[in-house]
């Protein structure tokens, strides 16, 4: 342990300061009320000390006071809500240029795959100054990916994908914790984020053993699992073309419209009949049990890159 | 208010004697005592588990218990403390004992069902203990799926059934209270003459009957999934584990108000008594109980901000969470104002009131940190949360329970305990408590996750402090246990009204007779009429 | 003593009974017709009508105190809270659109 | 709400008046209110299952229709009719108790019980068919069925199973009040137990009124 006792976690991401600011604001409000009430009750205890048999003053209440102490906490609470909600939005909407990293949690380890294909376990190397977006999947139970120094955390839920993002600002090594109880070695499901200068990161990437980028792997799987037989680049296959599907709004055959986000893609592969695209038969087989959570992420990464042939009709904005 | 003349009749304790007469009793006061004994046992069990947790966490390595054992220990600590101690604590003991008396009734509306609820509690508790003996259960008290339903290899089914069954005891208590308040009030006992403790218990009962059935069916679904393969939350067949959390917290958030509302009721009684003054803003305190009970049903999603719940839902839950803090604020300020220009007597109840106020404040205010979505991302499932809820549940709930127990002890047992010892114990508990749980706020903000059997070394200092505090805290509790038990044996006889308090319960003999009143009282005055309250009578002790 | 307690007439019971049987037949019939999006609302409407008939007449809420009426309604109101606040989540999961775009 | 209790002093207390009540009226009101409060808890109990039902139906609309088509709506419809008939006999039993007619009480309680038992017998045959068709969730569940159907059947079994359990309890209650009615316990002064049992029975009927269209009738228009 260092000689000076740390009382505060390191702040090493762009949002850490904002989170701390909100923390200090609520702390100030809380301290004010805690001190106010404590001082008052102690003061009254001494000041109005009475004897047995005496009675206090005949006071029943005051509407004005009630309104004041309903109103002020209400306003302050709303400020906290708005501030907290704003921060939450920031933390929930990754910037468009974020680099995509896939994380799969399983009892009791983290498997990480970088866009270029480098994999690591229980470690996550990231460049500073660049937004990183994690797509999280779980192979068994709920886990939670938590980096205290970045003030970010997200549950990793089996059966769906979740996302989180951060931009590291300071180089160094920080804890990764699994923060959702997941069984025996929950407390051992920890790791390290290594935040590096971008050039160091490039060097590290180059030194890592890459087994092909996520997209390349996804493309390979797309052929191996014979998705390609039904999903062609044009509309000649038995299934809809997947070009440009990501981010578009899909019309289903029961009249509903859904947004094709990662979870939709995931569901389309794992339980294809839940949402059937309009004009198609529910013939796509389920790949549940055939693809691992990692392969799934790769497939999705690949599908996301498929763009329609002529850019003019691209439904994806931006 | 002459008293010595009504002291002669045999009390509920003595008439008739015998174990069978207790185990088959329909007297709400005896059932309250049965509950009191049971929950004390469970507090000791839960406390022993807490001691094991704290012993483990002294060192970072996790060398005292194995990881599996640690997980079972904190699970059982949570399950026992919540379902078998804190939820029944005030309602089933003090509520059961005093609510009928306070409204001038001879008993609850359904005495037999009242007894049944205790037996159900015992059966549920036995099942849960059976799960412990058969090897424990390791899911955390929250039983999150799919860990609980498909991954854990421990006795989840047995424990779930235990919780399921205990739920019905809670439902029956709540249902009995509601009917009693509506149908059993004595002549003249209008709604706005009822003591605030009755209001609080009424609000609690609403939560019990509206929320508990949902947790019952939810844990039953887990049992069905494990035992019969009737999977509903299993992601492998397309189930959504987050749905479980919705159902779980639909009950378990309101349940935190089951744990604190009766405590707030007790504090309202105590604060008026120690100030010897009418409660400030009676109707605001009364209605804030109802507001908390009702709005409390709309905020459950604040436990799920980072589970992938939709942002829109998160927003709604967050804003209502902030709203529900306001009635608690109203209560706090009204209690404070009650003390203004009072005649504050420094009897032992005052110490519990002050302790409660301080700790509940910190606990409640830290709830605001957690309710602010952006901040909860960082704090969720860290020791900050652990500190938050212990401040409210132990600092608030248990303090209020102990305060109530000390206040009503003379009435319930007919004996006085040692005032100086009680004051020392309350301070011991207060300081031990803060030493235990304040460091957890810091270590939580630093990022230490909860339910960790081992942890990085930089968090050790705080954990050592915390364990040291827990030792003091445990000693405080043990001390209370000892002098209270001693008082039953050797304590001086209690007078009818040792605190000079208002209310029907102080106008009958200590301990009360079986049907509480010789004749049905007719109520003509508002509650907390301390201007006309009798002086406390301590002298009766001489008549011993 | 039980002057305040309404004794239901046999005629009323029979009428309610017939109405319930007819509604059951109706719901079965309507289920065989495809009404598109109206399928579920119609089925629910019929079920709610039937339940209301049972509650109001067979269970005697009509002749009961306001308190009982409140209690009878409150259970369903609370259930709606569970449904609404819960579905709040499920119906808005795609609210933010595709992350990063 | 006005103060509901009044100190009516009854000349000679009714033998069935429990000592902590003032009057038979108060006692009756307490037990009816009690039953209604209890039924609220029952609403919430089944409500949790309906919540799950809504969520999964929203997620797997297609599987829901497919799975529902596997259920036998004719048997479900028959059972609906049976329960509705048992509701009127129950209502008549309460009426008979209120007017103190012992014979009518006995007949109607017996009819109610017989109808309730019929319901359970039909249910038994339905369950049996599900086992034979590998529609019971778990390792034997037909793997060729689409995702979501297994959850439908899990919910089907839990919902109807718990409903059937309520029916069994209801039959126990019927047996009890039958014996009491036989002894001539109930009359215009004292009929609270019959009334309260009736409330319970009708409630169980209401649950089925919702279960029937929601479980059995989704697949009908497709087929
Ligand atoms: C008795 C129990 C109890 C009570 C009463 C409360 C009360 C509150 N709780 Fe707490 N809570 C728990 C027990 C309790 N809690 C438990 C057990 C958990 C963890 C469960 C688990 O995961 O295992 C938890 C977790 C928990 C979370 C989830 C944390 C997470 O897991 O990420 C949140 C988030 O919003 C929260 C918020 C609140 C709020 C806002 C209140 C409010 O009601 C508090 C209101 C009180 C005050 C605010 C103080 C008085 C007010 C003033 C003096 C005026 C000043 C006020 C303002 C300016 C507004 N609690
Ligand atoms: C009412 C509820 C309640 C109460 C009273 C307590 C009381 C205490 N709790 Fe508990 N706690 C919870 C509810 C409660 N807790 C819950 C719900 C959890 C979450 C579980 C989960 O994650 O699933 C939790 C988790 C929890 C943790 C976190 C574990 C983890 O996440 O890894 C810790 C750690 O310090 C802790 C400590 C303590 C301590 C030191 C006490 C002390 O206050 C206890 C002091 C008492 C005693 C020491 C016993 C007193 C002595 C006697 C009565 C005399 C007789 C005794 C004997 C014969 C032995 N608790
Ligand atoms: Cu993974 Cu905890
Ligand atoms: Cu909560």
mmCIF file with all atom_site columns, C-alpha atoms in Angstrom, chain A residues 1 5-9 19-20 22-23 26-27 30 33-34 37-38 40-42 44-46 48-63 65-66 69-70 73-74 77-78 80-81 84-85 87-89 91-92 107 140-142 144 146 148 151-155 157-160 175 177-184 186-187 190 288, chain B residues 67-68 71 74 138-139 144-147 151 235-236 241 245 276-281 284 305-308 311 315 318-319 322-323 326 330 333-334 336-337 339-347 350 354 357 361 365 368-369 372-375 377-382 442 445-447 449-454 456 458-459 461-462 526 530-531 535-536 538:
data_model
loop_
_atom_site.group_PDB
_atom_site.id
_atom_site.type_symbol
_atom_site.label_atom_id
_atom_site.label_alt_id
_atom_site.label_comp_id
_atom_site.label_asym_id
_atom_site.label_entity_id
_atom_site.label_seq_id
_atom_site.pdbx_PDB_ins_code
_atom_site.Cartn_x
_atom_site.Cartn_y
_atom_site.Cartn_z
_atom_site.occupancy
_atom_site.B_iso_or_equiv
_atom_site.pdbx_formal_charge
_atom_site.auth_seq_id
_atom_site.auth_comp_id
_atom_site.auth_asym_id
_atom_site.auth_atom_id
_atom_site.pdbx_PDB_model_num
ATOM 1   C CA . UNK A 1 1   ? 0.000   0.000   0.000   1.00 0.00 ? 1   UNK A CA 1
ATOM 2   C CA . UNK A 1 5   ? -3.901  6.623   2.062   1.00 0.00 ? 5   UNK A CA 1
ATOM 3   C CA . UNK A 1 6   ? -5.935  7.108   -1.087  1.00 0.00 ? 6   UNK A CA 1
ATOM 4   C CA . UNK A 1 7   ? -9.482  8.194   -0.427  1.00 0.00 ? 7   UNK A CA 1
ATOM 5   C CA . UNK A 1 8   ? -10.529 8.623   -3.968  1.00 0.00 ? 8   UNK A CA 1
ATOM 6   C CA . UNK A 1 9   ? -10.278 6.511   -7.088  1.00 0.00 ? 9   UNK A CA 1
ATOM 7   C CA . UNK A 1 19  ? -19.323 11.929  -12.530 1.00 0.00 ? 19  UNK A CA 1
ATOM 8   C CA . UNK A 1 20  ? -17.228 13.274  -9.692  1.00 0.00 ? 20  UNK A CA 1
ATOM 9   C CA . UNK A 1 22  ? -22.232 15.318  -9.721  1.00 0.00 ? 22  UNK A CA 1
ATOM 10  C CA . UNK A 1 23  ? -21.005 13.330  -6.765  1.00 0.00 ? 23  UNK A CA 1
ATOM 11  C CA . UNK A 1 26  ? -25.028 15.736  -4.146  1.00 0.00 ? 26  UNK A CA 1
ATOM 12  C CA . UNK A 1 27  ? -22.466 15.405  -1.392  1.00 0.00 ? 27  UNK A CA 1
ATOM 13  C CA . UNK A 1 30  ? -26.470 16.021  1.600   1.00 0.00 ? 30  UNK A CA 1
ATOM 14  C CA . UNK A 1 33  ? -29.050 18.752  5.240   1.00 0.00 ? 33  UNK A CA 1
ATOM 15  C CA . UNK A 1 34  ? -27.232 16.252  7.418   1.00 0.00 ? 34  UNK A CA 1
ATOM 16  C CA . UNK A 1 37  ? -30.778 18.462  10.943  1.00 0.00 ? 37  UNK A CA 1
ATOM 17  C CA . UNK A 1 38  ? -28.112 17.076  13.266  1.00 0.00 ? 38  UNK A CA 1
ATOM 18  C CA . UNK A 1 40  ? -30.895 21.357  15.125  1.00 0.00 ? 40  UNK A CA 1
ATOM 19  C CA . UNK A 1 41  ? -31.822 18.195  16.977  1.00 0.00 ? 41  UNK A CA 1
ATOM 20  C CA . UNK A 1 42  ? -28.773 18.421  19.206  1.00 0.00 ? 42  UNK A CA 1
ATOM 21  C CA . UNK A 1 44  ? -33.032 21.440  20.730  1.00 0.00 ? 44  UNK A CA 1
ATOM 22  C CA . UNK A 1 45  ? -31.991 18.577  22.945  1.00 0.00 ? 45  UNK A CA 1
ATOM 23  C CA . UNK A 1 46  ? -29.835 20.844  25.028  1.00 0.00 ? 46  UNK A CA 1
ATOM 24  C CA . UNK A 1 48  ? -35.124 22.717  25.489  1.00 0.00 ? 48  UNK A CA 1
ATOM 25  C CA . UNK A 1 49  ? -34.048 20.208  28.050  1.00 0.00 ? 49  UNK A CA 1
ATOM 26  C CA . UNK A 1 50  ? -37.042 19.633  30.267  1.00 0.00 ? 50  UNK A CA 1
ATOM 27  C CA . UNK A 1 51  ? -38.046 17.755  33.333  1.00 0.00 ? 51  UNK A CA 1
ATOM 28  C CA . UNK A 1 52  ? -40.540 14.984  33.823  1.00 0.00 ? 52  UNK A CA 1
ATOM 29  C CA . UNK A 1 53  ? -44.011 16.329  34.164  1.00 0.00 ? 53  UNK A CA 1
ATOM 30  C CA . UNK A 1 54  ? -43.357 19.428  32.108  1.00 0.00 ? 54  UNK A CA 1
ATOM 31  C CA . UNK A 1 55  ? -45.037 19.884  28.753  1.00 0.00 ? 55  UNK A CA 1
ATOM 32  C CA . UNK A 1 56  ? -43.664 21.470  25.615  1.00 0.00 ? 56  UNK A CA 1
ATOM 33  C CA . UNK A 1 57  ? -45.195 24.433  23.868  1.00 0.00 ? 57  UNK A CA 1
ATOM 34  C CA . UNK A 1 58  ? -48.596 24.010  22.263  1.00 0.00 ? 58  UNK A CA 1
ATOM 35  C CA . UNK A 1 59  ? -47.504 23.982  18.624  1.00 0.00 ? 59  UNK A CA 1
ATOM 36  C CA . UNK A 1 60  ? -49.371 21.854  16.099  1.00 0.00 ? 60  UNK A CA 1
ATOM 37  C CA . UNK A 1 61  ? -47.704 22.670  12.824  1.00 0.00 ? 61  UNK A CA 1
ATOM 38  C CA . UNK A 1 62  ? -47.312 25.261  10.166  1.00 0.00 ? 62  UNK A CA 1
ATOM 39  C CA . UNK A 1 63  ? -48.439 25.013  6.600   1.00 0.00 ? 63  UNK A CA 1
ATOM 40  C CA . UNK A 1 65  ? -43.034 25.427  6.868   1.00 0.00 ? 65  UNK A CA 1
ATOM 41  C CA . UNK A 1 66  ? -44.461 22.249  5.392   1.00 0.00 ? 66  UNK A CA 1
ATOM 42  C CA . UNK A 1 69  ? -39.577 21.793  3.322   1.00 0.00 ? 69  UNK A CA 1
ATOM 43  C CA . UNK A 1 70  ? -41.507 19.957  0.691   1.00 0.00 ? 70  UNK A CA 1
ATOM 44  C CA . UNK A 1 73  ? -36.020 19.159  -1.343  1.00 0.00 ? 73  UNK A CA 1
ATOM 45  C CA . UNK A 1 74  ? -38.256 18.649  -4.331  1.00 0.00 ? 74  UNK A CA 1
ATOM 46  C CA . UNK A 1 77  ? -34.049 16.376  -6.071  1.00 0.00 ? 77  UNK A CA 1
ATOM 47  C CA . UNK A 1 78  ? -35.150 17.402  -9.540  1.00 0.00 ? 78  UNK A CA 1
ATOM 48  C CA . UNK A 1 80  ? -30.110 15.824  -9.170  1.00 0.00 ? 80  UNK A CA 1
ATOM 49  C CA . UNK A 1 81  ? -32.376 13.900  -11.472 1.00 0.00 ? 81  UNK A CA 1
ATOM 50  C CA . UNK A 1 84  ? -27.855 12.455  -13.397 1.00 0.00 ? 84  UNK A CA 1
ATOM 51  C CA . UNK A 1 85  ? -30.008 11.761  -16.426 1.00 0.00 ? 85  UNK A CA 1
ATOM 52  C CA . UNK A 1 87  ? -24.770 12.201  -17.512 1.00 0.00 ? 87  UNK A CA 1
ATOM 53  C CA . UNK A 1 88  ? -26.449 8.903   -18.157 1.00 0.00 ? 88  UNK A CA 1
ATOM 54  C CA . UNK A 1 89  ? -27.236 9.903   -21.714 1.00 0.00 ? 89  UNK A CA 1
ATOM 55  C CA . UNK A 1 91  ? -22.576 7.502   -20.961 1.00 0.00 ? 91  UNK A CA 1
ATOM 56  C CA . UNK A 1 92  ? -25.156 5.624   -22.998 1.00 0.00 ? 92  UNK A CA 1
ATOM 57  C CA . UNK A 1 107 ? -17.586 -17.789 -15.438 1.00 0.00 ? 107 UNK A CA 1
ATOM 58  C CA . UNK A 1 140 ? -23.590 -18.128 -19.054 1.00 0.00 ? 140 UNK A CA 1
ATOM 59  C CA . UNK A 1 141 ? -24.926 -15.850 -16.343 1.00 0.00 ? 141 UNK A CA 1
ATOM 60  C CA . UNK A 1 142 ? -25.092 -12.112 -15.793 1.00 0.00 ? 142 UNK A CA 1
ATOM 61  C CA . UNK A 1 144 ? -20.851 -6.802  -15.080 1.00 0.00 ? 144 UNK A CA 1
ATOM 62  C CA . UNK A 1 146 ? -16.744 -2.298  -14.313 1.00 0.00 ? 146 UNK A CA 1
ATOM 63  C CA . UNK A 1 148 ? -13.860 2.301   -11.479 1.00 0.00 ? 148 UNK A CA 1
ATOM 64  C CA . UNK A 1 151 ? -16.572 5.494   -13.747 1.00 0.00 ? 151 UNK A CA 1
ATOM 65  C CA . UNK A 1 152 ? -18.228 3.154   -16.214 1.00 0.00 ? 152 UNK A CA 1
ATOM 66  C CA . UNK A 1 153 ? -20.018 -0.114  -15.725 1.00 0.00 ? 153 UNK A CA 1
ATOM 67  C CA . UNK A 1 154 ? -22.442 -2.244  -17.639 1.00 0.00 ? 154 UNK A CA 1
ATOM 68  C CA . UNK A 1 155 ? -24.145 -5.544  -17.027 1.00 0.00 ? 155 UNK A CA 1
ATOM 69  C CA . UNK A 1 157 ? -26.557 -10.202 -19.904 1.00 0.00 ? 157 UNK A CA 1
ATOM 70  C CA . UNK A 1 158 ? -26.858 -13.651 -21.459 1.00 0.00 ? 158 UNK A CA 1
ATOM 71  C CA . UNK A 1 159 ? -29.257 -13.740 -24.361 1.00 0.00 ? 159 UNK A CA 1
ATOM 72  C CA . UNK A 1 160 ? -28.558 -10.220 -25.524 1.00 0.00 ? 160 UNK A CA 1
ATOM 73  C CA . UNK A 1 175 ? -8.853  -2.363  -12.317 1.00 0.00 ? 175 UNK A CA 1
ATOM 74  C CA . UNK A 1 177 ? -14.020 -5.776  -11.806 1.00 0.00 ? 177 UNK A CA 1
ATOM 75  C CA . UNK A 1 178 ? -16.911 -8.079  -12.387 1.00 0.00 ? 178 UNK A CA 1
ATOM 76  C CA . UNK A 1 179 ? -19.479 -6.259  -10.413 1.00 0.00 ? 179 UNK A CA 1
ATOM 77  C CA . UNK A 1 180 ? -22.502 -8.496  -10.753 1.00 0.00 ? 180 UNK A CA 1
ATOM 78  C CA . UNK A 1 181 ? -22.452 -11.563 -8.577  1.00 0.00 ? 181 UNK A CA 1
ATOM 79  C CA . UNK A 1 182 ? -21.865 -14.580 -10.815 1.00 0.00 ? 182 UNK A CA 1
ATOM 80  C CA . UNK A 1 183 ? -20.881 -17.496 -8.639  1.00 0.00 ? 183 UNK A CA 1
ATOM 81  C CA . UNK A 1 184 ? -17.905 -18.950 -6.836  1.00 0.00 ? 184 UNK A CA 1
ATOM 82  C CA . UNK A 1 186 ? -16.999 -13.703 -8.826  1.00 0.00 ? 186 UNK A CA 1
ATOM 83  C CA . UNK A 1 187 ? -14.294 -11.861 -6.914  1.00 0.00 ? 187 UNK A CA 1
ATOM 84  C CA . UNK A 1 190 ? -11.024 -9.212  -12.352 1.00 0.00 ? 190 UNK A CA 1
ATOM 85  C CA . UNK A 1 288 ? -28.643 -21.299 -31.054 1.00 0.00 ? 288 UNK A CA 1
ATOM 86  C CA . UNK B 2 67  ? -14.996 -18.525 -1.832  1.00 0.00 ? 67  UNK B CA 1
ATOM 87  C CA . UNK B 2 68  ? -17.987 -20.842 -1.915  1.00 0.00 ? 68  UNK B CA 1
ATOM 88  C CA . UNK B 2 71  ? -20.872 -16.611 -0.963  1.00 0.00 ? 71  UNK B CA 1
ATOM 89  C CA . UNK B 2 74  ? -23.475 -13.341 2.705   1.00 0.00 ? 74  UNK B CA 1
ATOM 90  C CA . UNK B 2 138 ? -25.177 -18.996 -2.754  1.00 0.00 ? 138 UNK B CA 1
ATOM 91  C CA . UNK B 2 139 ? -27.224 -16.750 -4.993  1.00 0.00 ? 139 UNK B CA 1
ATOM 92  C CA . UNK B 2 144 ? -30.815 -13.172 -9.780  1.00 0.00 ? 144 UNK B CA 1
ATOM 93  C CA . UNK B 2 145 ? -31.494 -15.445 -12.715 1.00 0.00 ? 145 UNK B CA 1
ATOM 94  C CA . UNK B 2 146 ? -30.033 -17.217 -14.616 1.00 0.00 ? 146 UNK B CA 1
ATOM 95  C CA . UNK B 2 147 ? -27.451 -17.802 -11.903 1.00 0.00 ? 147 UNK B CA 1
ATOM 96  C CA . UNK B 2 151 ? -26.062 -22.141 -12.759 1.00 0.00 ? 151 UNK B CA 1
ATOM 97  C CA . UNK B 2 235 ? -31.867 -17.317 -21.869 1.00 0.00 ? 235 UNK B CA 1
ATOM 98  C CA . UNK B 2 236 ? -31.127 -20.611 -23.625 1.00 0.00 ? 236 UNK B CA 1
ATOM 99  C CA . UNK B 2 241 ? -33.238 -12.756 -17.124 1.00 0.00 ? 241 UNK B CA 1
ATOM 100 C CA . UNK B 2 245 ? -35.316 -8.459  -11.853 1.00 0.00 ? 245 UNK B CA 1
ATOM 101 C CA . UNK B 2 276 ? -43.379 15.984  25.564  1.00 0.00 ? 276 UNK B CA 1
ATOM 102 C CA . UNK B 2 277 ? -45.180 17.826  22.851  1.00 0.00 ? 277 UNK B CA 1
ATOM 103 C CA . UNK B 2 278 ? -47.786 17.379  20.169  1.00 0.00 ? 278 UNK B CA 1
ATOM 104 C CA . UNK B 2 279 ? -46.176 16.057  16.984  1.00 0.00 ? 279 UNK B CA 1
ATOM 105 C CA . UNK B 2 280 ? -45.474 18.813  14.485  1.00 0.00 ? 280 UNK B CA 1
ATOM 106 C CA . UNK B 2 281 ? -47.652 18.542  11.372  1.00 0.00 ? 281 UNK B CA 1
ATOM 107 C CA . UNK B 2 284 ? -48.256 15.589  6.983   1.00 0.00 ? 284 UNK B CA 1
ATOM 108 C CA . UNK B 2 305 ? -30.035 1.205   -14.281 1.00 0.00 ? 305 UNK B CA 1
ATOM 109 C CA . UNK B 2 306 ? -27.131 -0.769  -15.721 1.00 0.00 ? 306 UNK B CA 1
ATOM 110 C CA . UNK B 2 307 ? -28.869 -4.024  -16.561 1.00 0.00 ? 307 UNK B CA 1
ATOM 111 C CA . UNK B 2 308 ? -29.715 -2.970  -20.061 1.00 0.00 ? 308 UNK B CA 1
ATOM 112 C CA . UNK B 2 311 ? -33.095 4.348   -20.985 1.00 0.00 ? 311 UNK B CA 1
ATOM 113 C CA . UNK B 2 315 ? -35.504 7.967   -16.650 1.00 0.00 ? 315 UNK B CA 1
ATOM 114 C CA . UNK B 2 318 ? -35.063 7.800   -11.596 1.00 0.00 ? 318 UNK B CA 1
ATOM 115 C CA . UNK B 2 319 ? -37.371 10.802  -11.444 1.00 0.00 ? 319 UNK B CA 1
ATOM 116 C CA . UNK B 2 322 ? -36.188 11.418  -6.448  1.00 0.00 ? 322 UNK B CA 1
ATOM 117 C CA . UNK B 2 323 ? -39.854 12.143  -5.769  1.00 0.00 ? 323 UNK B CA 1
ATOM 118 C CA . UNK B 2 326 ? -39.529 14.088  -0.577  1.00 0.00 ? 326 UNK B CA 1
ATOM 119 C CA . UNK B 2 330 ? -41.093 15.890  5.183   1.00 0.00 ? 330 UNK B CA 1
ATOM 120 C CA . UNK B 2 333 ? -38.219 17.919  9.202   1.00 0.00 ? 333 UNK B CA 1
ATOM 121 C CA . UNK B 2 334 ? -41.424 17.403  11.125  1.00 0.00 ? 334 UNK B CA 1
ATOM 122 C CA . UNK B 2 336 ? -36.999 17.973  14.022  1.00 0.00 ? 336 UNK B CA 1
ATOM 123 C CA . UNK B 2 337 ? -39.622 20.677  14.415  1.00 0.00 ? 337 UNK B CA 1
ATOM 124 C CA . UNK B 2 339 ? -38.403 18.988  19.308  1.00 0.00 ? 339 UNK B CA 1
ATOM 125 C CA . UNK B 2 340 ? -38.473 22.774  18.986  1.00 0.00 ? 340 UNK B CA 1
ATOM 126 C CA . UNK B 2 341 ? -39.745 24.299  22.233  1.00 0.00 ? 341 UNK B CA 1
ATOM 127 C CA . UNK B 2 342 ? -40.354 20.881  23.649  1.00 0.00 ? 342 UNK B CA 1
ATOM 128 C CA . UNK B 2 343 ? -39.482 19.789  27.139  1.00 0.00 ? 343 UNK B CA 1
ATOM 129 C CA . UNK B 2 344 ? -36.898 17.285  26.069  1.00 0.00 ? 344 UNK B CA 1
ATOM 130 C CA . UNK B 2 345 ? -36.370 14.671  28.706  1.00 0.00 ? 345 UNK B CA 1
ATOM 131 C CA . UNK B 2 346 ? -33.121 12.772  28.591  1.00 0.00 ? 346 UNK B CA 1
ATOM 132 C CA . UNK B 2 347 ? -34.562 9.338   29.100  1.00 0.00 ? 347 UNK B CA 1
ATOM 133 C CA . UNK B 2 350 ? -34.190 10.067  23.384  1.00 0.00 ? 350 UNK B CA 1
ATOM 134 C CA . UNK B 2 354 ? -31.205 10.887  18.024  1.00 0.00 ? 354 UNK B CA 1
ATOM 135 C CA . UNK B 2 357 ? -32.285 10.490  12.974  1.00 0.00 ? 357 UNK B CA 1
ATOM 136 C CA . UNK B 2 361 ? -30.423 10.831  7.334   1.00 0.00 ? 361 UNK B CA 1
ATOM 137 C CA . UNK B 2 365 ? -29.328 10.976  1.562   1.00 0.00 ? 365 UNK B CA 1
ATOM 138 C CA . UNK B 2 368 ? -30.063 10.158  -3.660  1.00 0.00 ? 368 UNK B CA 1
ATOM 139 C CA . UNK B 2 369 ? -26.567 9.437   -4.984  1.00 0.00 ? 369 UNK B CA 1
ATOM 140 C CA . UNK B 2 372 ? -29.103 9.853   -9.864  1.00 0.00 ? 372 UNK B CA 1
ATOM 141 C CA . UNK B 2 373 ? -28.651 7.675   -12.925 1.00 0.00 ? 373 UNK B CA 1
ATOM 142 C CA . UNK B 2 374 ? -25.270 8.854   -14.133 1.00 0.00 ? 374 UNK B CA 1
ATOM 143 C CA . UNK B 2 375 ? -23.756 8.424   -10.717 1.00 0.00 ? 375 UNK B CA 1
ATOM 144 C CA . UNK B 2 377 ? -23.418 3.683   -13.023 1.00 0.00 ? 377 UNK B CA 1
ATOM 145 C CA . UNK B 2 378 ? -20.310 4.081   -10.942 1.00 0.00 ? 378 UNK B CA 1
ATOM 146 C CA . UNK B 2 379 ? -21.825 3.174   -7.601  1.00 0.00 ? 379 UNK B CA 1
ATOM 147 C CA . UNK B 2 380 ? -24.042 0.256   -8.512  1.00 0.00 ? 380 UNK B CA 1
ATOM 148 C CA . UNK B 2 381 ? -23.048 -2.983  -6.802  1.00 0.00 ? 381 UNK B CA 1
ATOM 149 C CA . UNK B 2 382 ? -20.193 -1.416  -4.911  1.00 0.00 ? 382 UNK B CA 1
ATOM 150 C CA . UNK B 2 442 ? -15.323 5.543   0.832   1.00 0.00 ? 442 UNK B CA 1
ATOM 151 C CA . UNK B 2 445 ? -16.657 5.121   -4.185  1.00 0.00 ? 445 UNK B CA 1
ATOM 152 C CA . UNK B 2 446 ? -13.132 3.889   -4.755  1.00 0.00 ? 446 UNK B CA 1
ATOM 153 C CA . UNK B 2 447 ? -14.704 1.028   -6.610  1.00 0.00 ? 447 UNK B CA 1
ATOM 154 C CA . UNK B 2 449 ? -17.510 -4.243  -5.640  1.00 0.00 ? 449 UNK B CA 1
ATOM 155 C CA . UNK B 2 450 ? -19.818 -5.963  -3.208  1.00 0.00 ? 450 UNK B CA 1
ATOM 156 C CA . UNK B 2 451 ? -20.042 -9.723  -2.745  1.00 0.00 ? 451 UNK B CA 1
ATOM 157 C CA . UNK B 2 452 ? -16.261 -9.956  -3.074  1.00 0.00 ? 452 UNK B CA 1
ATOM 158 C CA . UNK B 2 453 ? -14.556 -12.691 -1.180  1.00 0.00 ? 453 UNK B CA 1
ATOM 159 C CA . UNK B 2 454 ? -11.115 -11.284 -1.895  1.00 0.00 ? 454 UNK B CA 1
ATOM 160 C CA . UNK B 2 456 ? -7.207  -5.655  -4.036  1.00 0.00 ? 456 UNK B CA 1
ATOM 161 C CA . UNK B 2 458 ? -5.415  -0.998  -1.421  1.00 0.00 ? 458 UNK B CA 1
ATOM 162 C CA . UNK B 2 459 ? -8.884  -1.403  0.074   1.00 0.00 ? 459 UNK B CA 1
ATOM 163 C CA . UNK B 2 461 ? -7.504  -0.192  5.608   1.00 0.00 ? 461 UNK B CA 1
ATOM 164 C CA . UNK B 2 462 ? -11.193 0.518   5.227   1.00 0.00 ? 462 UNK B CA 1
ATOM 165 C CA . UNK B 2 526 ? -56.486 13.890  19.592  1.00 0.00 ? 526 UNK B CA 1
ATOM 166 C CA . UNK B 2 530 ? -49.025 16.194  25.870  1.00 0.00 ? 530 UNK B CA 1
ATOM 167 C CA . UNK B 2 531 ? -50.421 19.388  27.354  1.00 0.00 ? 531 UNK B CA 1
ATOM 168 C CA . UNK B 2 535 ? -46.435 12.896  34.617  1.00 0.00 ? 535 UNK B CA 1
ATOM 169 C CA . UNK B 2 536 ? -44.414 9.733   34.409  1.00 0.00 ? 536 UNK B CA 1
ATOM 170 C CA . UNK B 2 538 ? -41.649 5.895   38.463  1.00 0.00 ? 538 UNK B CA 1
#
